[in-house]
XYZ file of C-alpha atoms in Angstrom:
171
model
C 0.066 0.067 -0.051
C 2.725 2.563 0.938
C 4.782 1.418 -2.188
C 1.791 2.606 -4.158
C 1.462 5.740 -2.251
C -1.964 4.933 -0.883
C -3.498 5.470 2.396
C -5.479 2.886 4.239
C -8.539 4.921 3.374
C -7.681 4.552 -0.297
C -7.464 0.806 -0.073
C -10.617 0.437 1.991
C -12.484 2.245 -0.733
C -10.992 0.234 -3.450
C -11.814 -3.139 -1.473
C -14.947 -2.109 0.247
C -13.513 -2.750 3.714
C -13.243 -0.312 6.452
C -10.027 1.564 7.009
C -9.933 -0.062 10.568
C -9.999 -3.385 8.883
C -6.950 -2.610 6.720
C -5.282 -1.466 9.767
C -6.085 -4.546 11.520
C -4.519 -6.455 8.707
C -1.476 -4.579 8.497
C -0.590 -4.757 12.329
C -1.411 -8.553 12.318
C -4.383 -8.438 14.723
C -6.763 -9.957 11.953
C -5.957 -12.104 9.072
C -7.658 -11.545 5.687
C -9.202 -14.615 3.815
C -7.345 -15.629 0.824
C -10.051 -14.098 -1.507
C -9.523 -10.691 0.121
C -5.704 -11.034 -0.375
C -6.168 -11.737 -3.955
C -8.644 -8.635 -4.304
C -5.986 -6.606 -2.315
C -3.166 -7.714 -4.785
C -5.487 -7.079 -7.732
C -6.378 -3.539 -6.417
C -2.692 -2.723 -5.845
C -1.569 -4.579 -8.983
C 0.719 -6.925 -7.321
C 1.086 -10.758 -8.249
C -0.829 -12.559 -5.665
C 1.364 -15.671 -5.931
C 4.653 -13.747 -5.368
C 2.855 -11.912 -2.529
C 2.068 -15.295 -1.006
C 5.683 -16.114 -0.985
C 6.346 -12.722 0.628
C 7.609 -10.791 -2.411
C 6.062 -7.976 -4.124
C 6.098 -8.140 -7.945
C 4.234 -5.832 -10.147
C 1.715 -7.046 -12.488
C -0.747 -5.903 -15.134
C -2.657 -8.952 -14.830
C -5.816 -9.595 -12.782
C -6.025 -12.666 -10.867
C -9.434 -13.999 -9.360
C -9.251 -16.304 -6.314
C -10.858 -19.684 -6.874
C -11.701 -21.449 -3.530
C -12.643 -24.690 -5.621
C -9.040 -24.877 -6.713
C -7.728 -24.659 -3.212
C -10.276 -27.058 -1.819
C -9.544 -29.650 -4.408
C -5.745 -29.284 -3.731
C -6.262 -29.694 -0.162
C -8.458 -32.625 -0.372
C -5.825 -34.272 -2.759
C -2.985 -33.427 -0.439
C -4.894 -34.814 2.590
C -5.465 -37.979 0.769
C -1.949 -38.340 -0.504
C -0.403 -37.424 2.940
C -3.003 -39.407 4.673
C -3.978 -36.419 6.964
C -6.978 -36.944 9.272
C -9.575 -34.325 9.628
C -8.821 -34.080 13.368
C -5.215 -33.262 12.294
C -6.684 -30.429 10.110
C -8.852 -29.189 12.797
C -5.835 -28.647 14.947
C -3.596 -27.076 12.213
C -6.527 -24.677 11.306
C -7.671 -24.215 14.870
C -11.264 -24.728 13.676
C -14.227 -26.782 14.824
C -15.549 -29.857 13.032
C -18.459 -27.936 11.502
C -16.291 -25.247 10.366
C -13.871 -27.892 8.719
C -16.714 -29.491 6.967
C -17.940 -26.172 5.530
C -14.130 -25.469 4.591
C -13.929 -28.835 2.616
C -17.050 -28.235 0.966
C -15.921 -24.856 -0.324
C -18.346 -22.730 1.703
C -15.605 -21.133 3.796
C -12.457 -19.388 2.678
C -9.153 -19.901 4.609
C -7.464 -16.981 6.153
C -4.084 -16.195 5.090
C -2.619 -17.462 8.347
C -4.426 -20.812 8.033
C -3.403 -21.330 4.558
C 0.292 -20.428 5.405
C 0.090 -22.894 8.344
C -1.269 -25.578 6.068
C 1.573 -24.861 3.470
C 4.155 -25.318 5.939
C 2.466 -28.498 7.698
C 1.934 -30.163 4.413
C 5.134 -28.931 2.797
C 3.847 -27.374 -0.385
C 4.715 -24.083 -2.002
C 2.200 -21.407 -1.306
C 1.364 -20.785 -4.867
C 1.109 -24.602 -5.773
C -2.748 -24.792 -5.803
C -2.795 -21.777 -8.151
C -0.186 -22.785 -10.448
C -1.691 -25.913 -11.641
C -2.786 -24.303 -14.821
C -4.313 -27.463 -16.497
C -6.316 -28.105 -13.413
C -7.456 -24.529 -13.274
C -8.322 -24.623 -16.958
C -10.135 -27.966 -16.564
C -12.161 -26.513 -13.573
C -13.074 -23.115 -15.580
C -14.098 -25.074 -18.457
C -16.255 -27.436 -16.286
C -17.869 -24.128 -14.740
C -18.432 -22.757 -18.011
C -20.078 -25.907 -19.278
C -22.387 -25.782 -16.005
C -23.400 -22.246 -16.810
C -24.077 -23.068 -20.360
C -26.264 -26.181 -19.810
C -29.396 -24.535 -18.872
C -28.934 -22.171 -21.892
C -28.714 -25.050 -24.105
C -31.701 -26.757 -22.619
C -33.810 -23.661 -22.905
C -32.703 -22.987 -26.376
C -33.449 -26.602 -27.262
C -36.912 -26.321 -25.690
C -37.613 -23.008 -27.767
C -36.436 -24.700 -30.797
C -38.675 -27.746 -30.314
C -41.655 -25.452 -29.593
C -40.948 -23.534 -32.852
C -40.478 -26.658 -34.882
C -43.612 -28.189 -33.570
C -45.524 -25.038 -34.227
C -44.163 -24.980 -37.834
C -45.066 -28.726 -38.444
C -48.567 -27.945 -36.878
C -49.049 -25.074 -39.444
C -47.682 -27.091 -42.293
C -50.202 -29.887 -41.421
C -53.137 -27.483 -41.206
């Protein structure tokens, strides 16, 4: 923020958080969620992957946080490393219901939780985000899910029009 010559108020307006929240993040009393970290990096034009590694690298690209990618990566690592849910509860300092929501993708990890996981499971903090093929597959799947109702709707309209034309030709 300071490198960009911005005040806490400037950043709070860009991110729709209060200046007090930005201040609490900066002094380490409150930890932002990963999606907020990505929004912060996007607003200040820093590469979020480098930021997660503790380095500020300027970028012109926009990055969007995808919680699904992190959850999939986490589930794969848990299975691969044989990590139990109770181990994960302890690492993240969360309750079982919160962990369930996290593993369903309903909750986003805070940056301190994510960094603790990266250390415990011994993975590079950018690893879930740099698996481009997986991210591309996930994006393609999401786009297909969004298009499916459109295809069904267009097909239904087409069938109605076709049946109407057939009825008119028969009359």
